Coordinates of C-alpha atoms and ligand atoms in Angstrom, one line a residue:
X1 CA 294.1 -99.6 4.0
X2 CA 294.3 -99.6 0.2
X3 CA 292.4 -96.8 -1.5
X4 CA 289.2 -97.7 -3.4
X5 CA 289.4 -97.9 -7.2
X6 CA 286.3 -98.4 -9.3
X7 CA 286.3 -98.2 -13.1
X8 CA 283.5 -99.7 -15.2
X9 CA 285.9 -100.3 -18.1
X10 CA 288.3 -102.5 -16.2
X11 CA 287.7 -106.2 -17.2
X12 CA 289.1 -107.5 -13.9
X13 CA 286.9 -105.3 -11.8
X14 CA 283.9 -106.0 -14.1
X15 CA 284.3 -109.8 -13.6
X16 CA 283.3 -109.3 -10.0
X17 CA 282.7 -105.7 -8.9
X18 CA 280.7 -106.7 -5.7
X19 CA 283.7 -106.4 -3.3
X20 CA 284.6 -102.9 -4.5
X21 CA 281.0 -101.8 -4.6
X22 CA 280.6 -103.0 -1.0
X23 CA 283.6 -100.9 0.0
X24 CA 282.2 -97.9 -1.8
X25 CA 278.9 -98.3 0.0
X26 CA 280.6 -98.5 3.4
X27 CA 283.6 -96.1 2.9
X28 CA 282.9 -93.9 -0.1
X29 CA 279.1 -93.7 -0.8
X30 CA 279.9 -90.7 -3.0
X31 CA 282.9 -91.8 -5.0
X32 CA 285.0 -89.8 -7.4
X33 CA 287.0 -91.3 -10.3
X34 CA 289.6 -88.8 -11.4
X35 CA 290.7 -90.8 -14.5
X36 CA 287.3 -90.6 -16.2
X37 CA 286.0 -87.7 -14.2
X38 CA 282.8 -89.2 -12.9
X39 CA 281.1 -89.6 -9.5
X40 CA 279.4 -92.8 -8.4
X41 CA 276.7 -93.4 -5.9
X42 CA 276.2 -97.0 -4.7
X43 CA 273.8 -97.2 -1.7
X44 CA 270.2 -98.3 -2.4
X45 CA 268.6 -95.2 -0.9
X46 CA 270.8 -92.8 -2.8
X47 CA 270.3 -94.6 -6.1
X48 CA 266.6 -94.6 -5.5
X49 CA 266.4 -90.9 -4.7
X50 CA 268.6 -89.9 -7.6
X51 CA 266.4 -92.0 -10.0
X52 CA 263.3 -90.2 -8.6
X53 CA 264.9 -86.8 -9.0
X54 CA 265.0 -86.5 -12.8
X55 CA 265.0 -82.6 -12.6
X56 CA 268.4 -82.5 -11.0
X57 CA 269.8 -85.8 -12.4
X58 CA 269.4 -85.3 -16.1
X59 CA 269.3 -88.0 -18.8
X60 CA 269.3 -85.4 -21.6
X61 CA 273.1 -85.5 -22.0
X62 CA 273.1 -89.3 -22.4
X63 CA 272.9 -92.1 -19.9
X64 CA 276.0 -94.1 -21.0
X65 CA 279.2 -92.7 -19.6
X66 CA 281.4 -92.8 -22.7
X67 CA 278.6 -91.4 -24.9
X68 CA 277.8 -88.4 -22.7
X69 CA 277.9 -85.0 -24.2
X70 CA 278.4 -81.4 -22.9
X71 CA 275.1 -80.2 -24.5
X72 CA 271.7 -81.9 -24.3
X73 CA 271.7 -84.4 -27.2
X74 CA 269.4 -84.3 -30.2
X75 CA 268.7 -88.1 -30.3
X76 CA 265.0 -88.8 -30.7
X77 CA 265.3 -91.7 -28.1
X78 CA 263.3 -91.0 -25.0
X79 CA 265.8 -92.7 -22.7
X80 CA 268.0 -89.7 -23.4
X81 CA 265.4 -87.0 -22.8
X82 CA 264.1 -85.0 -19.9
X83 CA 260.6 -83.6 -19.3
X84 CA 258.6 -82.3 -21.1
X85 CA 259.8 -84.2 -24.3
X86 CA 260.3 -87.4 -22.4
X87 CA 256.8 -87.2 -20.8
X88 CA 255.1 -86.7 -24.2
X89 CA 257.0 -89.5 -25.9
X90 CA 256.6 -91.9 -23.0
X91 CA 252.8 -91.3 -22.9
X92 CA 252.5 -92.0 -26.6
X93 CA 254.5 -95.2 -26.7
X94 CA 253.1 -96.5 -23.3
X95 CA 249.8 -97.1 -25.1
X96 CA 251.5 -99.6 -27.4
X97 CA 252.8 -101.4 -24.3
X98 CA 249.4 -102.1 -22.8
X99 CA 249.2 -105.1 -20.5
X100 CA 246.8 -106.7 -23.0
X101 CA 249.3 -106.4 -25.8
X102 CA 252.2 -107.8 -23.7
X103 CA 250.2 -110.7 -22.2
X104 CA 249.0 -111.7 -25.7
X105 CA 252.7 -112.6 -26.4
X106 CA 252.7 -115.4 -23.8
X107 CA 251.9 -118.3 -26.2
X108 CA 254.3 -117.0 -28.8
X109 CA 257.1 -116.7 -26.2
X110 CA 256.4 -120.3 -25.0
X111 CA 256.6 -121.5 -28.6
X112 CA 259.9 -119.8 -29.2
X113 CA 261.3 -121.4 -25.9
X114 CA 260.1 -124.8 -27.0
X115 CA 261.7 -124.4 -30.4
X116 CA 265.1 -123.7 -28.9
X117 CA 264.9 -126.0 -25.8
X118 CA 263.2 -129.1 -27.2
X119 CA 266.2 -130.2 -29.4
X120 CA 268.4 -130.1 -26.3
X121 CA 266.5 -132.8 -24.5
X122 CA 268.7 -135.9 -24.3
X123 CA 271.9 -133.8 -25.2
X124 CA 274.9 -133.7 -22.8
X125 CA 274.7 -129.9 -22.6
X126 CA 274.5 -126.6 -24.6
X127 CA 275.4 -122.9 -24.4
X128 CA 272.4 -121.5 -22.4
X129 CA 273.1 -117.9 -23.6
X130 CA 274.4 -118.5 -27.1
X131 CA 271.8 -121.1 -28.1
X132 CA 268.9 -119.8 -26.1
X133 CA 269.1 -116.7 -23.9
X134 CA 270.4 -114.4 -26.6
X135 CA 268.1 -115.7 -29.3
X136 CA 264.8 -115.5 -27.4
X137 CA 264.6 -111.7 -26.8
X138 CA 265.3 -110.8 -30.5
X139 CA 262.4 -113.0 -31.6
X140 CA 260.2 -111.6 -28.9
X141 CA 260.8 -107.9 -29.9
X142 CA 260.1 -108.8 -33.5
X143 CA 256.8 -110.4 -32.4
X144 CA 256.0 -107.3 -30.4
X145 CA 256.7 -105.1 -33.4
X146 CA 254.5 -107.3 -35.5
X147 CA 257.2 -108.5 -37.8
X148 CA 255.8 -111.6 -39.7
X149 CA 257.2 -114.9 -38.2
X150 CA 258.8 -115.9 -41.5
X151 CA 261.0 -112.7 -41.4
X152 CA 262.0 -113.0 -37.7
X153 CA 265.0 -115.4 -38.3
X154 CA 266.5 -112.8 -40.7
X155 CA 266.1 -110.0 -38.2
X156 CA 267.7 -112.1 -35.5
X157 CA 270.6 -113.1 -37.7
X158 CA 271.2 -109.5 -38.7
X159 CA 271.0 -108.3 -35.1
X160 CA 273.5 -111.0 -34.0
X161 CA 275.9 -110.1 -36.8
X162 CA 275.7 -106.4 -35.9
X163 CA 276.8 -107.2 -32.3
X164 CA 279.5 -109.7 -33.3
X165 CA 283.1 -108.6 -33.2
X166 CA 286.1 -110.7 -34.2
X167 CA 288.9 -110.7 -31.7
X168 CA 290.7 -107.3 -31.8
X169 CA 287.8 -105.6 -33.7
X170 CA 286.4 -102.7 -31.8
X171 CA 284.5 -100.6 -34.3
X172 CA 282.1 -101.3 -37.2
X173 CA 283.5 -102.9 -40.4
X174 CA 282.1 -102.7 -43.9
X175 CA 280.3 -106.0 -43.2
X176 CA 278.6 -104.4 -40.2
X177 CA 277.6 -101.4 -42.4
X178 CA 276.1 -103.7 -45.0
X179 CA 274.0 -105.6 -42.5
X180 CA 272.9 -102.4 -40.8
X181 CA 271.6 -101.2 -44.1
X182 CA 269.7 -104.5 -44.6
X183 CA 268.2 -104.3 -41.1
X184 CA 267.1 -100.6 -41.3
X185 CA 266.1 -101.0 -44.9
X186 CA 263.8 -103.8 -43.8
X187 CA 262.2 -101.7 -41.0
X188 CA 262.0 -98.6 -43.3
X189 CA 260.0 -100.7 -45.8
X190 CA 258.0 -102.2 -43.0
X191 CA 256.9 -98.8 -41.8
X192 CA 256.1 -97.7 -45.3
X193 CA 253.8 -100.8 -45.8
X194 CA 252.1 -100.2 -42.5
X195 CA 251.4 -96.5 -43.4
X196 CA 249.6 -97.8 -46.5
X197 CA 247.9 -100.8 -44.9
X198 CA 247.6 -100.4 -41.1
X199 CA 247.0 -103.6 -39.1
X200 CA 246.6 -104.3 -35.4
X201 CA 250.4 -104.3 -34.6
X202 CA 252.5 -101.9 -32.5
X203 CA 254.0 -100.1 -35.5
X204 CA 250.5 -99.3 -36.9
X205 CA 249.4 -98.0 -33.5
X206 CA 252.5 -95.8 -33.3
X207 CA 252.0 -94.5 -36.8
X208 CA 248.4 -93.5 -35.9
X209 CA 249.2 -92.0 -32.5
X210 CA 249.7 -88.3 -32.0
X211 CA 252.1 -86.4 -29.8
X212 CA 250.4 -83.7 -27.7
X213 CA 252.7 -80.8 -27.7
X214 CA 253.0 -78.1 -24.9
X215 CA 251.4 -75.5 -27.2
X216 CA 248.3 -77.6 -27.5
X217 CA 249.1 -78.7 -31.0
X218 CA 249.6 -82.4 -31.9
X219 CA 252.0 -84.0 -34.1
X220 CA 252.6 -87.5 -35.6
X221 CA 255.9 -89.4 -35.3
X222 CA 258.2 -89.2 -38.3
X223 CA 259.9 -92.2 -39.9
X224 CA 263.2 -91.2 -38.2
X225 CA 261.4 -91.2 -34.8
X226 CA 259.7 -94.5 -35.5
X227 CA 263.0 -96.1 -36.6
X228 CA 264.8 -94.7 -33.6
X229 CA 262.1 -96.2 -31.3
X230 CA 262.6 -99.6 -32.9
X231 CA 266.3 -99.1 -32.3
X232 CA 265.7 -98.3 -28.7
X233 CA 263.5 -101.3 -28.2
X234 CA 266.1 -103.7 -29.6
X235 CA 269.0 -101.9 -27.8
X236 CA 267.2 -101.9 -24.5
X237 CA 265.3 -105.2 -24.8
X238 CA 267.7 -107.7 -26.3
X239 CA 271.0 -107.5 -24.5
X240 CA 269.4 -107.0 -21.1
X241 CA 267.1 -110.1 -21.3
X242 CA 270.0 -112.2 -22.7
X243 CA 272.2 -111.1 -19.7
X244 CA 269.3 -111.8 -17.3
X245 CA 269.1 -115.4 -18.6
X246 CA 272.8 -115.9 -18.3
X247 CA 272.7 -114.7 -14.7
X248 CA 269.7 -117.0 -14.1
X249 CA 271.6 -120.1 -15.4
X250 CA 274.7 -119.3 -13.3
X251 CA 273.0 -118.1 -10.1
X252 CA 270.7 -121.1 -10.0
X253 CA 273.7 -123.5 -10.5
X254 CA 275.5 -121.8 -7.6
X255 CA 272.4 -122.1 -5.4
X256 CA 271.0 -125.6 -6.4
X257 CA 268.6 -125.7 -3.4
X258 CA 266.9 -122.5 -4.7
X259 CA 266.6 -124.1 -8.1
X260 CA 265.1 -127.2 -6.5
X261 CA 262.6 -125.0 -4.7
X262 CA 261.5 -123.6 -8.1
X263 CA 261.2 -127.1 -9.7
X264 CA 259.1 -128.2 -6.8
X265 CA 256.9 -125.1 -6.7
X266 CA 256.9 -123.2 -10.0
X267 CA 254.5 -120.6 -8.5
X268 CA 257.7 -119.2 -6.9
X269 CA 259.2 -118.3 -10.3
X270 CA 257.7 -114.7 -10.6
X271 CA 259.3 -113.8 -7.2
X272 CA 262.6 -115.6 -8.3
X273 CA 262.7 -113.3 -11.4
X274 CA 262.7 -110.3 -9.0
X275 CA 265.3 -111.8 -6.8
X276 CA 267.5 -112.7 -9.7
X277 CA 267.2 -109.1 -11.0
X278 CA 268.2 -107.8 -7.6
X279 CA 271.0 -110.3 -7.2
X280 CA 272.8 -109.5 -10.5
X281 CA 271.3 -106.5 -12.3
X282 CA 271.9 -107.0 -16.1
X283 CA 272.0 -103.2 -16.6
X284 CA 274.2 -102.2 -13.6
X285 CA 275.1 -98.6 -14.3
X286 CA 272.9 -95.6 -15.3
X287 CA 274.7 -92.3 -16.0
X288 CA 273.2 -88.9 -15.3
X289 CA 274.4 -85.3 -15.5
X290 CA 273.9 -83.1 -12.4
X291 CA 272.0 -79.9 -13.1
X292 CA 272.8 -78.2 -9.7
X293 CA 275.5 -78.3 -7.0
X294 CA 274.6 -81.1 -4.7
X295 CA 275.8 -82.1 -1.2
X296 CA 275.5 -85.7 -0.3
X297 CA 277.1 -87.6 2.6
X298 CA 279.2 -84.4 3.4
X299 CA 280.6 -84.4 -0.1
X300 CA 280.0 -81.6 -2.6
X301 CA 279.3 -82.8 -6.2
X302 CA 279.5 -79.8 -8.5
X303 CA 276.9 -78.8 -11.1
X304 CA 277.6 -80.4 -14.5
X305 CA 279.2 -83.6 -13.0
X306 CA 278.6 -87.0 -14.5
X307 CA 277.1 -89.2 -11.8
X308 CA 276.8 -93.0 -12.1
X309 CA 273.9 -94.6 -10.4
X310 CA 275.1 -98.1 -9.5
X311 CA 271.9 -100.0 -9.6
X312 CA 273.7 -103.4 -9.3
X313 CA 275.4 -102.2 -6.1
X314 CA 272.1 -101.0 -4.7
X315 CA 270.7 -104.6 -5.1
X316 CA 273.4 -105.8 -2.7
X317 CA 273.1 -103.1 -0.2
X318 CA 272.8 -104.6 3.3
X319 CA 271.0 -101.4 4.4
X320 CA 268.0 -102.5 2.3
X321 CA 268.3 -106.4 2.0
X322 CA 269.3 -108.9 4.7
X323 CA 272.0 -111.3 3.7
X324 CA 272.2 -109.7 0.2
X325 CA 274.9 -112.0 -1.3
X326 CA 272.6 -115.0 -0.9
X327 CA 270.1 -115.8 -3.6
X328 CA 266.8 -116.5 -1.9
X329 CA 263.8 -117.1 -4.2
X330 CA 261.4 -116.8 -1.3
X331 CA 262.8 -113.4 -0.2
X332 CA 260.1 -110.7 0.2
X333 CA 261.2 -108.0 -2.2
X334 CA 259.1 -104.9 -1.9
X335 CA 261.3 -102.9 -4.3
X336 CA 264.5 -103.0 -6.3
X337 CA 266.1 -100.6 -8.8
X338 CA 267.3 -103.1 -11.4
X339 CA 264.6 -102.0 -13.8
X340 CA 265.3 -98.4 -13.0
X341 CA 262.9 -96.3 -10.9
X342 CA 260.8 -93.1 -11.4
X343 CA 260.6 -91.3 -14.7
X344 CA 262.7 -93.7 -16.8
X345 CA 261.5 -96.9 -15.2
X346 CA 261.9 -99.6 -17.7
X347 CA 259.2 -99.3 -20.4
X348 CA 259.6 -103.0 -21.2
X349 CA 259.4 -104.1 -17.5
X350 CA 256.3 -106.2 -17.9
X351 CA 257.7 -107.8 -21.0
X352 CA 261.0 -108.5 -19.3
X353 CA 259.2 -110.1 -16.4
X354 CA 257.0 -112.2 -18.7
X355 CA 260.0 -113.4 -20.8
X356 CA 262.0 -114.2 -17.6
X357 CA 259.1 -116.1 -16.1
X358 CA 258.3 -118.2 -19.2
X359 CA 262.0 -118.9 -20.0
X360 CA 262.6 -120.2 -16.4
X361 CA 259.3 -122.2 -16.4
X362 CA 260.2 -123.8 -19.8
X363 CA 263.8 -124.4 -18.8
X364 CA 263.1 -126.0 -15.4
X365 CA 260.3 -128.1 -16.8
X366 CA 262.8 -129.7 -19.2
X367 CA 266.1 -129.5 -17.2
X368 CA 265.6 -129.5 -13.4
X369 CA 269.3 -129.7 -12.8
X370 CA 272.5 -128.6 -14.6
X371 CA 276.2 -127.8 -13.9
X372 CA 278.0 -124.9 -15.4
X373 CA 281.3 -125.5 -17.2
X374 CA 282.8 -122.4 -15.5
X375 CA 286.2 -122.6 -17.4
X376 CA 284.4 -122.1 -20.7
X377 CA 282.1 -119.2 -19.7
X378 CA 282.7 -115.8 -21.3
X379 CA 281.5 -112.4 -20.2
X380 CA 280.4 -109.5 -22.3
X381 CA 282.2 -106.2 -21.5
X382 CA 280.2 -103.2 -22.4
X383 CA 279.4 -100.2 -20.2
X384 CA 275.7 -100.7 -20.5
X385 CA 275.1 -104.4 -19.7
X386 CA 277.1 -106.8 -17.5
X387 CA 276.8 -110.6 -17.7
X388 CA 277.7 -113.7 -19.7
X389 CA 277.9 -114.1 -23.5
X390 CA 278.5 -117.8 -23.1
X391 CA 277.3 -120.2 -20.4
X392 CA 277.9 -123.8 -21.3
X393 CA 275.7 -125.9 -19.1
X394 CA 276.1 -129.7 -18.6
X395 CA 272.9 -131.7 -18.2
Ligands
LIG23 C1 265.8 -108.0 -17.8 C2 265.6 -107.2 -18.7 C3 265.7 -105.7 -18.6 C4 266.4 -104.9 -17.7 C5 267.3 -105.4 -16.6 C6 266.1 -103.5 -18.1 C7 266.6 -102.4 -17.3 C8 266.3 -101.1 -17.6 C9 266.7 -100.0 -16.8 C10 267.6 -100.1 -15.6 C11 266.2 -98.9 -17.3 C12 266.3 -97.4 -16.8 C13 267.4 -96.7 -17.5 C14 267.6 -95.3 -16.9 O1 267.2 -95.0 -15.8 O2 268.4 -94.5 -17.5 C15 265.4 -99.3 -18.5 C16 264.7 -98.4 -19.3 C17 264.1 -98.8 -20.5 N1 263.9 -100.1 -20.9 FE1 264.4 -101.8 -20.0 N2 265.3 -103.5 -19.1 C18 265.0 -104.8 -19.5 C19 264.2 -105.1 -20.5 C20 263.6 -104.3 -21.4 C21 262.7 -104.7 -22.6 C22 262.4 -106.2 -22.9 C23 262.4 -103.6 -23.2 C24 261.6 -103.4 -24.5 C25 260.8 -104.2 -25.0 C26 263.0 -102.4 -22.5 C27 262.9 -101.1 -22.9 C28 263.3 -100.1 -22.1 C29 263.1 -98.7 -22.5 C30 262.4 -98.2 -23.8 C31 263.6 -97.9 -21.5 C32 263.6 -96.3 -21.4 C33 262.4 -95.8 -20.7 C34 262.4 -94.3 -20.5 O3 263.4 -93.7 -20.8 O4 261.3 -93.8 -20.1 N3 263.7 -102.9 -21.5 N4 265.4 -100.6 -18.6

């Protein structure tokens, strides 16, 4: 029998990692990769327990494999912090993510969908990710932050340009540096204005909020912390939703009877969002550093090891889900780990679900059927998200 090899940087494996993840779940539930010196756990229950065990599985050294450090990092982003700093920050920003504030975005999200989808009615087809899925979340995060509508196109263009790489380009160029200055200059000025003239938006709320420290004192967020939070929201909320929509377009084309069920009964769409998240997790790998020696499935993982929690493999674990390789929009899903679990559970989960639901409702109402031009699809290869950059659909 061939030995198992899993490597998150290998494009060929990344195109379809499900067969190797299945073998890992069955034959090597605690897998070690010597080349990159990481461990990986792939079964649902193990990923769930590790996510819940933030004291032993630390995020403070980074949660992206190639960016992990030997010492706890000094980034102000809460996704890379453990308790108590994480708890304080999370408590503070959660107030700005109240259900009321998120639900208020519904009409705006619908308008953005209509703006991108209406011109496609009567067309032969379009790139569902490039011309819709990747544009929507950037506009939504701007709305969430309170950026005036007339500035939102600029923010989206700058964010796009920052992510764009010409073939062969790996790092940042001078052009990226210029745009980055424009984007952060804009937000810097925006924070300054809101400090002077607060309004009812999320940034004003965060400016006014106070961190309760362990020594009983309280402290306000600095400009650097506010900017880093805006960076975290766009980092965590743009690429993930874009990949989710790419997976939706492709999975519903592969399972046309499931799509037809949603067209016939749109009340199934919220459950379909959960099923799609389970079926192809847009953020498939969360890295942690182990703070103690651990024994799991008769395998010793030494203290200090980097451990990958394979959330996307957990979603296909037959120990948790029956017939997991089949998309079933009526499946009863009591739980999944595609939005994380426990301490670092996705802060934007309700927004992600809202965007997913409205995007699918608005898409299916206009385009009940489509084919995918598979030859012309393109995938994004990063170690944090997995999915399509381009999904040409034929109407
Ligand atoms: C389908 C879309 C999304 C997916 C699949 C997703 C997935 C995830 C996952 C797996 C985590 C846990 C990371 C970990 O355990 O290390 C996470 C955390 C996070 N997500 Fe999301 N996310 C999505 C959308 C969003 C949106 C729209 C926002 C913001 C508006 C957002 C903001 C965050 C933040 C701030 C965290 C860190 C929470 C913490 O450390 O306490 N996400 N997300």
